[in-house]
Amino acid sequence: MILFDGKQSAADALQSLAEKSTQLLSQYGRRPCLNVVIAGDDYGSMRYVASCEKNAIKAGIDCKVIRLPQTVSEIELIDRIRQLNEDMTVDGILVQMPLPQGVDANKVIQAVSPDKDVDGITDTNTARLWKSRKNDYSRFCVPCTPRSVMRILKETIVELDGKQAVVIGRSNIVGLPVSKLLMNENATVTVAHSHTQNLPALLRQADIIVAAVGKARFVTADMVKKGAVVIDVGINQDPMTGKMCGDVDTERVAPLCSVITPVPGGVGLLTICSLLENTLDCFLRQQH
Ligand code: NDP
């Protein structure tokens, strides 16, 4: 059984990005540059943004944080994003959620130029993903967590062609894009959700399970077949201990698996790496 080491994988990804950024600096005279827009002082958002800044330094990518007050209006936010769209020194724009009450998050997201949409969530990039037939991250940005899931499958040499995959969850940022990326690798994908009947029976047939439910220890050992690959995207608070845990009962499921990702220490550590990779890819597209 392989217990995926997210820490090592993230360190390798950042190192590789740092080497590429140095090369780009000498070739083009500047490094890739990410701008993060944050409105208000949501605790989770501030922690995430601080982590972006820290990891961007390791990856040799410039990261500028634009802090706006909780009182910022939708028009002001969109104006700011338009300025960033036009600024040729800005390669990637991340709008940190949640936005203040009264601001239409979708309008703000759609204001980001698809060519700088490092979260891969504008309608244009969603359409590009759904029309794509193979995974080529150099062409457009895909959402960060799904990109991380695919990296893990590649690093742990999981064969996807012809395999049965079940993705639990159909959100626009995780479940749906993961399912399309898996389909592009020729897996046969079932997307499960809260109305799915007899999920345990479906899961027991799966070669690959991607859990993105948001429910602590939702996937239990009786739902997993021997040799399955289990990718746990969930970030939950364990109701018993108060500590962070995933959507999978890792302790009991792990002995059955060929590969499993822990929480913490798995997918979550790679999400910012994917964000920075998307930034570097935007930079390259802009140069070409
Ligand atoms: P959402 O709440 O948007 O989606 C949850 C999905 O789970 C929904 O599609 C829902 O179905 C489905 N679901 C809920 N209950 C059941 C059930 N009983 N059986 C089957 N499916 C069910 O969550 P996200 O996709 O945003 O996130 C999922 C998890 O991943 C969360 O724990 C989140 O914190 C974590 N996350 C982790 C990231 C990382 O970097 N590691 C990044 C983003 C998220 P329905 O559509 O019918 O409501």
Coordinates of C-alpha atoms and ligand atoms in Angstrom, one line a residue:
M1 CA 0.0 0.0 0.0
I2 CA 1.3 3.5 -0.9
L3 CA 0.4 6.2 1.6
F4 CA 0.8 9.3 -0.6
D5 CA 3.3 11.8 0.8
G6 CA 1.9 15.2 0.0
K7 CA 4.7 17.0 1.8
Q8 CA 7.4 15.5 -0.4
S9 CA 5.3 15.9 -3.5
A10 CA 4.6 19.6 -2.8
A11 CA 8.4 20.2 -2.0
D12 CA 9.3 18.6 -5.4
A13 CA 6.6 20.6 -7.2
L14 CA 7.8 23.9 -5.7
Q15 CA 11.5 23.0 -6.5
S16 CA 10.6 22.3 -10.1
L17 CA 8.6 25.6 -10.3
A18 CA 11.6 27.5 -8.8
E19 CA 13.9 26.1 -11.5
K20 CA 11.5 27.0 -14.3
S21 CA 10.9 30.5 -12.9
T22 CA 14.6 31.2 -12.7
Q23 CA 14.9 30.1 -16.3
L24 CA 12.0 32.4 -17.3
L25 CA 13.6 35.3 -15.5
S26 CA 16.7 35.1 -17.6
Q27 CA 14.8 34.5 -20.8
Y28 CA 12.0 37.1 -20.4
G29 CA 13.4 39.5 -17.8
R30 CA 10.7 38.9 -15.2
R31 CA 9.2 36.1 -13.2
P32 CA 5.6 34.8 -13.4
C33 CA 3.3 37.0 -11.2
L34 CA 0.2 36.1 -9.3
N35 CA -2.2 38.7 -7.9
V36 CA -4.6 37.6 -5.1
V37 CA -7.6 39.8 -4.4
I38 CA -9.0 39.5 -1.0
A39 CA -12.0 41.5 0.4
G40 CA -12.6 41.6 4.1
D41 CA -10.9 39.6 6.9
D42 CA -12.3 36.1 6.7
Y43 CA -10.0 34.0 8.9
G44 CA -9.8 31.0 6.5
S45 CA -9.2 33.2 3.5
M46 CA -6.4 35.1 5.3
R47 CA -4.7 31.8 6.2
Y48 CA -4.9 30.6 2.6
V49 CA -3.6 33.8 1.2
A50 CA -0.7 33.8 3.7
S51 CA 0.1 30.3 2.6
C52 CA 0.0 31.3 -1.1
E53 CA 2.5 34.1 -0.4
K54 CA 4.9 31.7 1.5
N55 CA 4.8 29.0 -1.2
A56 CA 5.1 31.5 -4.0
I57 CA 8.4 32.6 -2.6
K58 CA 9.6 29.0 -2.6
A59 CA 8.4 28.6 -6.2
G60 CA 10.2 31.8 -7.3
I61 CA 6.9 33.3 -8.3
D62 CA 6.0 36.9 -7.5
C63 CA 2.8 37.1 -5.4
K64 CA 1.0 40.4 -4.7
V65 CA -1.9 40.5 -2.4
I66 CA -4.5 43.2 -3.0
R67 CA -6.4 43.7 0.3
L68 CA -9.8 45.4 0.0
P69 CA -12.1 46.4 2.8
Q70 CA -15.2 44.4 3.7
T71 CA -17.2 47.4 2.5
V72 CA -15.9 47.2 -1.1
S73 CA -18.7 47.3 -3.7
E74 CA -19.2 44.9 -6.6
I75 CA -18.4 47.7 -9.1
E76 CA -15.2 48.6 -7.3
L77 CA -14.1 45.0 -7.2
I78 CA -14.9 44.4 -10.9
D79 CA -13.0 47.7 -11.8
R80 CA -10.0 46.5 -9.9
I81 CA -10.1 43.1 -11.7
R82 CA -10.3 44.9 -15.1
Q83 CA -7.2 46.9 -14.3
L84 CA -5.4 43.6 -13.4
N85 CA -6.7 42.0 -16.7
E86 CA -5.0 44.9 -18.6
D87 CA -1.8 44.9 -16.7
M88 CA 0.8 42.9 -18.8
T89 CA 3.0 42.3 -15.7
V90 CA 0.2 40.3 -14.0
D91 CA -0.1 36.7 -15.3
G92 CA -2.6 35.2 -12.9
I93 CA -5.5 36.6 -10.8
L94 CA -7.1 34.7 -7.9
V95 CA -10.2 36.2 -6.3
Q96 CA -10.4 34.8 -2.8
M97 CA -13.8 33.6 -1.6
P98 CA -16.0 34.4 0.2
L99 CA -16.7 37.9 -1.0
P100 CA -18.6 40.4 1.2
Q101 CA -22.3 40.1 1.4
G102 CA -24.2 41.8 -1.4
V103 CA -21.4 41.1 -3.9
D104 CA -22.4 38.7 -6.7
A105 CA -19.5 36.3 -6.6
N106 CA -20.3 34.9 -10.0
K107 CA -20.2 38.4 -11.6
V108 CA -16.8 39.0 -10.1
I109 CA -15.4 35.6 -11.2
Q110 CA -16.6 36.1 -14.7
A111 CA -14.8 39.5 -14.8
V112 CA -11.5 37.8 -14.6
S113 CA -9.8 37.3 -18.0
P114 CA -10.0 33.6 -18.8
D115 CA -6.3 33.9 -19.8
K116 CA -5.5 34.9 -16.2
D117 CA -8.0 32.7 -14.4
V118 CA -5.6 30.6 -12.3
D119 CA -8.6 29.0 -10.5
G120 CA -9.9 27.7 -13.8
I121 CA -13.5 28.7 -12.8
T122 CA -14.6 31.2 -15.4
D123 CA -17.3 30.0 -17.8
T124 CA -14.8 30.1 -20.7
N125 CA -12.4 27.8 -18.9
T126 CA -15.2 25.5 -17.8
A127 CA -16.3 25.2 -21.4
R128 CA -12.8 24.6 -22.6
L129 CA -12.4 21.7 -20.1
W130 CA -15.7 20.1 -21.0
K131 CA -14.9 20.3 -24.7
S132 CA -11.4 19.0 -24.3
R133 CA -10.6 15.4 -25.1
K134 CA -7.2 15.1 -23.4
N135 CA -5.5 16.8 -20.4
D136 CA -3.1 19.5 -21.6
Y137 CA -2.5 22.0 -18.9
S138 CA -0.5 24.2 -21.2
R139 CA -3.7 25.2 -23.1
F140 CA -5.9 26.6 -20.4
C141 CA -6.3 26.6 -16.6
V142 CA -8.2 23.8 -14.9
P143 CA -9.3 24.1 -11.2
C144 CA -6.4 23.6 -8.8
T145 CA -7.6 20.8 -6.6
P146 CA -8.7 18.6 -9.6
R147 CA -5.2 19.3 -11.1
S148 CA -3.7 18.1 -7.9
V149 CA -5.7 14.9 -7.9
M150 CA -4.5 14.1 -11.4
R151 CA -0.9 14.8 -10.3
I152 CA -1.2 12.4 -7.4
L153 CA -2.6 9.7 -9.8
K154 CA 0.3 10.3 -12.2
E155 CA 3.0 10.3 -9.4
T156 CA 1.7 7.1 -7.9
I157 CA 1.6 5.6 -11.4
V158 CA -2.1 4.7 -11.3
E159 CA -3.2 3.4 -14.7
L160 CA -6.5 5.1 -15.6
D161 CA -7.3 3.8 -19.0
G162 CA -10.4 1.6 -18.9
K163 CA -10.7 1.8 -15.1
Q164 CA -13.9 2.3 -13.1
A165 CA -13.8 5.5 -11.2
V166 CA -16.4 6.9 -8.8
V167 CA -16.2 10.5 -7.8
I168 CA -18.3 11.4 -4.8
G169 CA -19.5 15.0 -5.1
R170 CA -20.5 17.2 -8.1
S171 CA -19.3 20.7 -7.2
N172 CA -18.0 23.0 -9.9
I173 CA -14.6 23.3 -8.2
V174 CA -13.9 19.7 -7.4
G175 CA -16.3 16.8 -8.3
L176 CA -17.2 17.8 -11.8
P177 CA -13.8 18.9 -13.1
V178 CA -12.2 15.8 -11.6
S179 CA -14.7 13.6 -13.3
K180 CA -13.9 15.2 -16.7
L181 CA -10.1 15.0 -16.2
L182 CA -10.5 11.3 -15.4
M183 CA -12.7 10.8 -18.4
N184 CA -10.0 12.5 -20.6
E185 CA -7.7 9.7 -19.3
N186 CA -10.2 7.1 -20.5
A187 CA -11.5 6.1 -17.1
T188 CA -15.2 5.2 -16.9
V189 CA -16.6 7.7 -14.4
T190 CA -19.6 7.6 -12.2
V191 CA -20.4 10.9 -10.4
A192 CA -22.2 10.3 -7.1
H193 CA -24.1 12.9 -5.1
S194 CA -26.6 13.2 -2.3
H195 CA -29.4 11.6 -4.4
T196 CA -27.3 8.6 -5.4
Q197 CA -29.0 5.3 -4.6
N198 CA -26.9 2.5 -3.1
L199 CA -23.6 4.3 -3.1
P200 CA -21.7 1.5 -1.1
A201 CA -22.4 -1.0 -3.9
L202 CA -21.2 1.5 -6.5
L203 CA -18.0 2.2 -4.5
R204 CA -17.3 -1.5 -4.0
Q205 CA -16.9 -1.8 -7.8
A206 CA -14.6 1.1 -8.2
D207 CA -10.9 0.9 -9.0
I208 CA -10.5 4.5 -8.1
I209 CA -12.5 6.5 -5.6
V210 CA -12.3 10.3 -5.3
A211 CA -14.1 11.5 -2.2
A212 CA -15.1 15.2 -2.3
V213 CA -18.2 15.1 0.0
G214 CA -17.3 17.3 2.9
K215 CA -18.4 14.7 5.5
A216 CA -16.0 13.3 8.1
R217 CA -15.1 9.6 7.6
F218 CA -17.9 9.1 5.1
V219 CA -16.2 6.3 3.1
T220 CA -15.8 3.3 5.3
A221 CA -13.9 0.0 4.9
D222 CA -16.9 -2.0 3.8
M223 CA -17.4 0.3 0.8
V224 CA -13.9 -0.2 -0.7
K225 CA -12.7 -3.1 -2.8
K226 CA -9.2 -4.6 -2.3
G227 CA -6.5 -2.9 -4.3
A228 CA -8.6 0.3 -4.9
V229 CA -7.0 3.7 -5.2
V230 CA -8.6 6.2 -2.8
I231 CA -8.1 10.0 -3.1
D232 CA -9.5 11.9 -0.2
V233 CA -10.2 15.5 -1.0
G234 CA -12.3 16.2 2.1
I235 CA -11.3 18.7 4.7
N236 CA -13.5 18.3 7.8
Q237 CA -13.3 18.7 11.5
D238 CA -13.5 15.4 13.3
P239 CA -16.6 15.6 15.5
M240 CA -15.0 13.5 18.2
T241 CA -11.5 15.0 18.4
G242 CA -12.0 18.4 16.8
K243 CA -8.9 17.7 14.6
M244 CA -8.8 17.9 10.8
C245 CA -9.9 14.8 9.0
G246 CA -10.9 13.8 5.5
D247 CA -14.0 12.1 3.9
V248 CA -12.4 8.7 4.3
D249 CA -12.0 6.5 7.4
T250 CA -8.3 6.3 6.5
E251 CA -7.1 4.1 9.3
R252 CA -9.5 1.2 8.4
V253 CA -9.6 1.8 4.6
A254 CA -5.8 2.1 4.1
P255 CA -5.0 -1.6 4.6
L256 CA -7.4 -2.4 1.6
C257 CA -5.9 0.1 -0.8
S258 CA -3.1 0.1 -3.3
V259 CA -2.8 3.9 -2.9
I260 CA -4.5 6.3 -0.5
T261 CA -4.0 9.9 0.4
P262 CA -4.0 11.0 4.0
V263 CA -5.7 14.1 5.5
P264 CA -3.9 16.2 6.5
G265 CA -0.8 15.6 4.4
G266 CA -2.4 14.7 1.0
V267 CA -4.3 16.5 -1.7
G268 CA -4.6 19.8 0.4
L269 CA -0.8 20.4 0.3
L270 CA -0.8 20.3 -3.5
T271 CA -3.6 22.8 -4.2
I272 CA -1.4 25.8 -3.9
C273 CA 1.3 24.1 -6.0
S274 CA -1.4 23.7 -8.7
L275 CA -2.3 27.4 -8.4
L276 CA 1.3 28.4 -8.9
E277 CA 1.7 26.0 -11.8
N278 CA -1.4 27.5 -13.4
T279 CA 0.3 31.0 -12.9
L280 CA 3.4 29.8 -14.6
D281 CA 1.4 28.3 -17.5
C282 CA -0.5 31.6 -17.9
F283 CA 2.9 33.4 -18.1
L284 CA 4.1 31.1 -20.8
R285 CA 0.8 31.5 -22.8
Q286 CA 1.1 35.3 -22.5
Q287 CA 4.7 35.2 -23.9
H288 CA 3.8 32.9 -26.8
Ligands
NDP1 P1 -19.7 20.8 -1.9 O1 -20.4 21.0 -0.6 O2 -19.8 21.9 -2.9 O3 -20.1 19.5 -2.6 C1 -20.3 18.3 -1.8 C2 -20.8 17.2 -2.7 O4 -21.0 16.1 -1.9 C3 -22.2 17.6 -3.3 O5 -22.2 17.4 -4.7 C4 -23.2 16.7 -2.6 O6 -24.3 16.3 -3.4 C5 -22.3 15.5 -2.3 N1 -22.9 14.8 -1.1 C6 -23.3 15.3 0.0 N2 -23.8 14.3 0.8 C7 -23.7 13.2 0.1 C8 -24.0 11.9 0.3 N3 -24.6 11.5 1.5 N4 -23.8 10.9 -0.6 C9 -23.2 11.3 -1.8 N5 -22.8 12.6 -2.1 C10 -23.1 13.5 -1.2 O7 -18.2 20.6 -1.5 P2 -16.8 20.9 -2.3 O8 -16.8 20.1 -3.6 O9 -16.5 22.3 -2.4 O10 -15.7 20.2 -1.3 C11 -15.8 18.9 -0.9 C12 -14.8 18.6 0.2 O11 -13.5 18.9 -0.3 C13 -15.0 19.5 1.4 O12 -14.6 18.8 2.5 C14 -14.0 20.7 1.1 O13 -13.6 21.3 2.3 C15 -12.9 19.9 0.5 N6 -12.0 20.7 -0.4 C16 -10.7 20.5 -0.3 C17 -9.9 21.1 -1.1 C18 -8.4 20.8 -1.1 O14 -7.6 21.6 -1.6 N7 -8.0 19.7 -0.5 C19 -10.3 22.2 -2.1 C20 -11.8 22.3 -2.1 C21 -12.6 21.6 -1.3 P3 -25.4 17.3 -4.0 O15 -24.8 18.0 -5.2 O16 -26.5 16.4 -4.3 O17 -25.7 18.3 -2.9

